[in-house]
Tab-separated table of C-alpha atoms in Angstrom:
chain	number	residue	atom	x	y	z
A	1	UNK	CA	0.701	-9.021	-22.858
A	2	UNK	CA	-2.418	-10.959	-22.142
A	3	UNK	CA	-5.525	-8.823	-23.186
A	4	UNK	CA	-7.185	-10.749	-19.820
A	5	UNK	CA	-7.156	-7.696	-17.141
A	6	UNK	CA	-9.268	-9.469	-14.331
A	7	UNK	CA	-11.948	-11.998	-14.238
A	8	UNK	CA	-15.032	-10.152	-12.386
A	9	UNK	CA	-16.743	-12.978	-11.155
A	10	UNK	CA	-15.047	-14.173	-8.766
A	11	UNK	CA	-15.913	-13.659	-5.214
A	12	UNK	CA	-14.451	-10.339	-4.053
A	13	UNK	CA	-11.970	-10.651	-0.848
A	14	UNK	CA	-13.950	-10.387	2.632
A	15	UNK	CA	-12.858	-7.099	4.056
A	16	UNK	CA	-10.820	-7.839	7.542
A	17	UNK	CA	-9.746	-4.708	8.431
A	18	UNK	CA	-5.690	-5.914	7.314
A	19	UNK	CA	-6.386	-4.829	3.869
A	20	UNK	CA	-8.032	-3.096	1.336
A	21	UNK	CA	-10.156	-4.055	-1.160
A	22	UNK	CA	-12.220	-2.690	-4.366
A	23	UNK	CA	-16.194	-2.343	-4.642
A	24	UNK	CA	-16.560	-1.479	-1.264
A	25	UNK	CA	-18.675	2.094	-0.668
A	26	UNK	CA	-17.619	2.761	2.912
A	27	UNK	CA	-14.064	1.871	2.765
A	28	UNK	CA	-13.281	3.750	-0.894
A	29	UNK	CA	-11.398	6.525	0.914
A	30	UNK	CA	-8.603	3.769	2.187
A	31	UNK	CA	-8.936	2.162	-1.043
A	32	UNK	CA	-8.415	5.488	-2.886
A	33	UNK	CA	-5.349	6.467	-0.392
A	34	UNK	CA	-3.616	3.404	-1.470
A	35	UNK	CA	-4.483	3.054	-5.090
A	36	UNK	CA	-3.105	6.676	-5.572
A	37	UNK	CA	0.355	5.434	-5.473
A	38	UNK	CA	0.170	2.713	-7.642
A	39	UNK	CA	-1.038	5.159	-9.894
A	40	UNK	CA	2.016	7.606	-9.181
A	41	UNK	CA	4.427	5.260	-9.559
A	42	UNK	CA	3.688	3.095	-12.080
A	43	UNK	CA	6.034	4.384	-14.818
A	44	UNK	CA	9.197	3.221	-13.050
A	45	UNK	CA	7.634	-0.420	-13.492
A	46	UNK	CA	7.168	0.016	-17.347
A	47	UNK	CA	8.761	-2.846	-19.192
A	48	UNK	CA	10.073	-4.048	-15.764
A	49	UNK	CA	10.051	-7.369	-14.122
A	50	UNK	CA	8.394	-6.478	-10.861
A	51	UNK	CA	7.604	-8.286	-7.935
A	52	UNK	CA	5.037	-7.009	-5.521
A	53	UNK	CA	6.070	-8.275	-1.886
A	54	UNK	CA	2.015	-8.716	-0.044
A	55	UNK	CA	0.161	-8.337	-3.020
A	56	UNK	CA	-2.776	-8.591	-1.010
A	57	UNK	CA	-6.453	-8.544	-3.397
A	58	UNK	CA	-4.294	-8.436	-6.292
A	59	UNK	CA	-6.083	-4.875	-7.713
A	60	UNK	CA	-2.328	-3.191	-7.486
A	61	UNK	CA	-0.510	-5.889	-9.220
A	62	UNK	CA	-3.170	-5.805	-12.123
A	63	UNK	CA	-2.532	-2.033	-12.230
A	64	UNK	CA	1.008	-2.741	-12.883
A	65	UNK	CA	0.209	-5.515	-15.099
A	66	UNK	CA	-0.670	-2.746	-17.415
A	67	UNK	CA	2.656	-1.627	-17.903
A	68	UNK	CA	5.266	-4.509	-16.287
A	69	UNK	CA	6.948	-6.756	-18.918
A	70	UNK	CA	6.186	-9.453	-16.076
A	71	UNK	CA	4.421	-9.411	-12.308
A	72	UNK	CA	4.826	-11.606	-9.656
A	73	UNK	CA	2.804	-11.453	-6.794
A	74	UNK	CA	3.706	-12.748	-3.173
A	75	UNK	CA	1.838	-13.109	-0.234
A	76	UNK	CA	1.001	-15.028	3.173
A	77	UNK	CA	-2.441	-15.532	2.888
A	78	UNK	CA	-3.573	-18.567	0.972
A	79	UNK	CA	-7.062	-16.938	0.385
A	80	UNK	CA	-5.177	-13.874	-1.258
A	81	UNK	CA	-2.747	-16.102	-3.267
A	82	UNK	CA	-5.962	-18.764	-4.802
A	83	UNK	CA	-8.172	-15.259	-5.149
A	84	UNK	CA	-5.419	-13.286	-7.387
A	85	UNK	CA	-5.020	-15.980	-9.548
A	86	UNK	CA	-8.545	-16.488	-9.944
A	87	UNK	CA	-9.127	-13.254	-9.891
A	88	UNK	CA	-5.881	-11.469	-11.907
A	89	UNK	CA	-5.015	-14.409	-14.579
A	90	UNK	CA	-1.681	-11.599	-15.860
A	91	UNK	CA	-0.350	-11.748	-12.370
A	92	UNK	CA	2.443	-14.823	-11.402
A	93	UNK	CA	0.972	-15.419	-7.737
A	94	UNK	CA	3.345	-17.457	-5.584
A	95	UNK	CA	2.477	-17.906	-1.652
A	96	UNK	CA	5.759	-17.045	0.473
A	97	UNK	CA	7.025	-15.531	3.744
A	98	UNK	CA	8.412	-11.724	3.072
A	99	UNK	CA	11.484	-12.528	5.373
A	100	UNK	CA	12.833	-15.241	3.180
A	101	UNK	CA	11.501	-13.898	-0.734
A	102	UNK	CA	11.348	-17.426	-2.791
A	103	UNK	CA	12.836	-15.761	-5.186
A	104	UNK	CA	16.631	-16.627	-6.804
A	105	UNK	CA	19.402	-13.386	-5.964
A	106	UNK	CA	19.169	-10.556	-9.053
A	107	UNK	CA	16.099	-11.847	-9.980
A	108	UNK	CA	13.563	-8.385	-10.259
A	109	UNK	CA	13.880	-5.289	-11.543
A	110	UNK	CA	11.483	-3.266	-9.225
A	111	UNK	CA	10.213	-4.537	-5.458
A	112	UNK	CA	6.462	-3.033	-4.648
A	113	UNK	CA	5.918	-3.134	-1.352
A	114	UNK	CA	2.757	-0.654	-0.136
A	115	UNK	CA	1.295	-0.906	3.095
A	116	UNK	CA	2.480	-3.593	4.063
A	117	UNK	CA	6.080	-3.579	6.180
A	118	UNK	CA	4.292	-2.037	8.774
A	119	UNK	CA	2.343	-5.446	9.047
A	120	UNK	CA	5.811	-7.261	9.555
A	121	UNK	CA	8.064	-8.439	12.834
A	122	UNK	CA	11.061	-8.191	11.189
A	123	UNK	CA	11.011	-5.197	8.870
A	124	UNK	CA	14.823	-4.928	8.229
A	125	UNK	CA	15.377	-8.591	7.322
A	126	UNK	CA	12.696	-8.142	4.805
A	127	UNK	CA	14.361	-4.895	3.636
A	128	UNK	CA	17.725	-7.127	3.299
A	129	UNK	CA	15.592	-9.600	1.228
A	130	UNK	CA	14.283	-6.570	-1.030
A	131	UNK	CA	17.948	-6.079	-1.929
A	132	UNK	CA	18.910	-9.291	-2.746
A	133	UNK	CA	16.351	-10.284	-5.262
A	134	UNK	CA	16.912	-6.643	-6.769
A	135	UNK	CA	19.404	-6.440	-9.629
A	136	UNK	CA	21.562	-3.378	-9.424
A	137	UNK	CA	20.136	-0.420	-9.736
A	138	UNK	CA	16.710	-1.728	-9.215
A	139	UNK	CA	14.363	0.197	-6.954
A	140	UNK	CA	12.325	-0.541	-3.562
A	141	UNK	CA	8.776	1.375	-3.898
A	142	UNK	CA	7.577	1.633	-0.285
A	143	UNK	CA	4.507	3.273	1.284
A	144	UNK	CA	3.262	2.682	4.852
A	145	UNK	CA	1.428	4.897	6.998
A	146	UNK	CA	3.071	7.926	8.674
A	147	UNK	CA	3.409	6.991	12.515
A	148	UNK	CA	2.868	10.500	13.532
A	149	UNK	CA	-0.372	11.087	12.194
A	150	UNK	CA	-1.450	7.691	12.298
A	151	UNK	CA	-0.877	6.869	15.618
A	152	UNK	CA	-0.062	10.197	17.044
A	153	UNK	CA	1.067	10.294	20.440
A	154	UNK	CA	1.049	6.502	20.934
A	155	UNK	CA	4.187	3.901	21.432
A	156	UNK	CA	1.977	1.016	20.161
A	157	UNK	CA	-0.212	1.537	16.963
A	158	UNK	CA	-3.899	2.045	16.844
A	159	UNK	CA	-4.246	-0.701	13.929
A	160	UNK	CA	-4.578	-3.948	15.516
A	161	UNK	CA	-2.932	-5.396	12.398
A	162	UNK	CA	0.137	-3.147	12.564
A	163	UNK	CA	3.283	-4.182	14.492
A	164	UNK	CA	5.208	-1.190	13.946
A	165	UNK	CA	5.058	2.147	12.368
A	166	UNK	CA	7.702	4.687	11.154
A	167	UNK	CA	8.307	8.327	11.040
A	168	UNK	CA	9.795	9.358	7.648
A	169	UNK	CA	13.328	9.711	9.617
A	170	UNK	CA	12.991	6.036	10.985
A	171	UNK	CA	11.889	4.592	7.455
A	172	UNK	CA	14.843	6.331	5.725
A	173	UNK	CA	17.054	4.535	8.479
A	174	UNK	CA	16.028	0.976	7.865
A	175	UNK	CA	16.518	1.620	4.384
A	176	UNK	CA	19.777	2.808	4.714
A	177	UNK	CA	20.707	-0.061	7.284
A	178	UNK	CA	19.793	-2.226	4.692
A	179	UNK	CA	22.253	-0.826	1.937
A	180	UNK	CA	20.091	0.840	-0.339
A	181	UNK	CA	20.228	4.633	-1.609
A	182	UNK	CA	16.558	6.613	-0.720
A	183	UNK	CA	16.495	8.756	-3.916
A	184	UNK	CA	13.033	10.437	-2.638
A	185	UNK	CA	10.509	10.941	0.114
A	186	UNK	CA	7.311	12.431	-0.607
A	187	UNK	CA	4.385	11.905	1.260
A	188	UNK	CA	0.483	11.811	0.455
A	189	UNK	CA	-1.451	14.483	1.642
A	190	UNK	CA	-5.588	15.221	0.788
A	191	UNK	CA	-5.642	17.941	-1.834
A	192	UNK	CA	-8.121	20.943	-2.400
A	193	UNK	CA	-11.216	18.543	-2.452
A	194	UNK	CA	-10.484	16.263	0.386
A	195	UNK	CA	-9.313	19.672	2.642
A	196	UNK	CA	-13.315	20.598	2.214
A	197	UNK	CA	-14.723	17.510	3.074
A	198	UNK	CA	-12.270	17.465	6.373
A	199	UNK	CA	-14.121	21.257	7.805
A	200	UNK	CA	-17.280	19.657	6.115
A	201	UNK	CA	-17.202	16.871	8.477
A	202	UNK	CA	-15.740	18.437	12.084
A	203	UNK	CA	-12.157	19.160	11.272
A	204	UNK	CA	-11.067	15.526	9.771
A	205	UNK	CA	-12.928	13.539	6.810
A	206	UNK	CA	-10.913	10.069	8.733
A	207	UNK	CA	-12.101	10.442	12.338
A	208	UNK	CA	-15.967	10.941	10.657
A	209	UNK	CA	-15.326	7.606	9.060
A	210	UNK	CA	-13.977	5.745	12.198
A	211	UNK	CA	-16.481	7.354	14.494
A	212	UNK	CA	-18.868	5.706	12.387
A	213	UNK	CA	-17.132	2.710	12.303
A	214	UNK	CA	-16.566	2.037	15.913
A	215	UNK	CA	-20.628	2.902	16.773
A	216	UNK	CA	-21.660	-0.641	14.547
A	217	UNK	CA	-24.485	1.390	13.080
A	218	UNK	CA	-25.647	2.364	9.632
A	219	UNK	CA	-23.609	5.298	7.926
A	220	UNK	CA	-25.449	8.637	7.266
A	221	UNK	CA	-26.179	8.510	3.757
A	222	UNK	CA	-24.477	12.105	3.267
A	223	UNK	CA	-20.948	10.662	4.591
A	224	UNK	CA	-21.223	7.347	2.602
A	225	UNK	CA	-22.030	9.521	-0.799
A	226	UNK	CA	-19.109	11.986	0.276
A	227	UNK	CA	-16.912	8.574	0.822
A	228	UNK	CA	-17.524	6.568	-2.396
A	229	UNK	CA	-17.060	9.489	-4.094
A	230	UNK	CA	-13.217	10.196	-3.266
A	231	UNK	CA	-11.097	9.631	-6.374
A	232	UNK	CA	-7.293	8.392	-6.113
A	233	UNK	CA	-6.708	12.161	-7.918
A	234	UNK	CA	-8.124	13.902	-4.851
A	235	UNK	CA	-4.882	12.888	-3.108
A	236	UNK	CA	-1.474	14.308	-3.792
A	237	UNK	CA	1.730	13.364	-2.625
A	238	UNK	CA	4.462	16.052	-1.993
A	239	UNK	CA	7.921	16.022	-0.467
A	240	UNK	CA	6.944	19.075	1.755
A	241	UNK	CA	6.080	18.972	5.108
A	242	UNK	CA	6.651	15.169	5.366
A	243	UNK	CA	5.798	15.148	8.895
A	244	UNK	CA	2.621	15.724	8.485
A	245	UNK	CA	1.555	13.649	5.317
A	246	UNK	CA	-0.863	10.664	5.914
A	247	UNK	CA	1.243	8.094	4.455
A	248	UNK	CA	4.821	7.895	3.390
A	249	UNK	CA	6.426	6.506	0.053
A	250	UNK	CA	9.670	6.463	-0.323
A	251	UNK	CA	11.902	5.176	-3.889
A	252	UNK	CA	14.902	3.225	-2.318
A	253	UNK	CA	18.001	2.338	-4.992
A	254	UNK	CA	19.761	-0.879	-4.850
A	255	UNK	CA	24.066	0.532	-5.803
């Protein structure tokens, strides 16, 4: 494995609002929420060849690099595909549309997909892609946001950037529909020291952030320190009381 882990000097990613990046005080607590399940679930990608489908900045397919007898990345965005191989020299990067994988049948051991199909128009044809580049046996890892806390209440999502959301029930559906087994569902939740900082700051640590947000002005310094310092291990993910979990990741088998 290359020794290489990422070349710091390149230009970090400008931060649109469709993803996360690193380095970034105010926006640690997304990048936290999402790097926590790379972190979980890296050990099913250990000596695996994985593909991560919207790979984004590139910092979750460097994470897996650590572990992954080979990574390819995929995305969209030709800024994200020229940055991760700038950036992320053990990383494969390929630029490709998620509804047609360029990627031969049986090809991958392990598909990574967080936080990302609920970016996507057609979310089951993507799904149907996942299984055909898996071999059999190989897994789907899937997060995305939980629509009922997310969104709650709405039809249409708050993000901008999202097209649709799902409900645990709705996610385990598509990946049904789309022939695979779901061996789990757990969702992430904040644990003990995330739980203070929500009464700390009104009631809920993510509507302090947004308000701020949304008013275009400088943060309080208190909320930024509180902010960048949120580890991924402040987070937990549990397979109680799914409906209320922030996100949901699911582990999808291919028979």
């Amino acid at each position: 494995m290359n020794d290489v882990t990422e070349n710091t000097a390149v230009e970090p990613l400008p931060l649109t609002g469709e993803r996360t990046v690193p380095g970034i005080a105010e926006e640690n607590y997304w990048f936290r929420r999402h790097e926590v399940v790379y972190a979980r679930l890296l050990d099913r990608c250990t000596g695996k060849i994985v593909l991560e489908a919207g790979s984004g900045e590139g910092y979750g397919a460097n994470m897996i690099a650590d572990v992954a007898a080979h990574v390819i990345g995929l995305d969209y965005d030709a800024s994200a595909v020229a940055h991760v191989r700038a950036r992320y020299p053990r990383v494969e990067m390929i630029q490709g549309n998620l509804a047609a994988l360029p990627l031969d049948d049986t090809s991958v051991d392990v598909v990574v997909n967080f936080q990302v199909i609920e970016h996507l128009w057609d979310q089951a044809q993507f799904l149907r892609e996942c299984l055909r580049v898996l071999r059999p046996g190989g897994e789907l890892l899937i997060s995305t946001p939980n629509r009922i806390t997310f969104s709650p209440g709405r039809d249409t999502p708050l993000n901008p950037f999202h097209t649709r959301e799902l409900d645990a029930a709705e996610l385990t559906e598509l990946l049904a529909e789309a022939g695979f087994r779901v061996e789990t569902m757990t969702g992430v939740q904040h644990g003990p020291a995330l739980t203070a900082l929500d009464t700390k700051h009104g009631g809920s640590f993510i509507d302090a952030q947004i308000e701020r947000a949304l008013a275009g002005q400088p943060w309080p310094q208190e909320l930024t320190a509180d902010v960048a310092g949120v580890t991924a291990d402040d987070f937990v993910l549990v397979p109680d009381d799914i409906d209320t979990s922030l996100d949901l990741v699911a582990i999808a088998v291919k028979p």
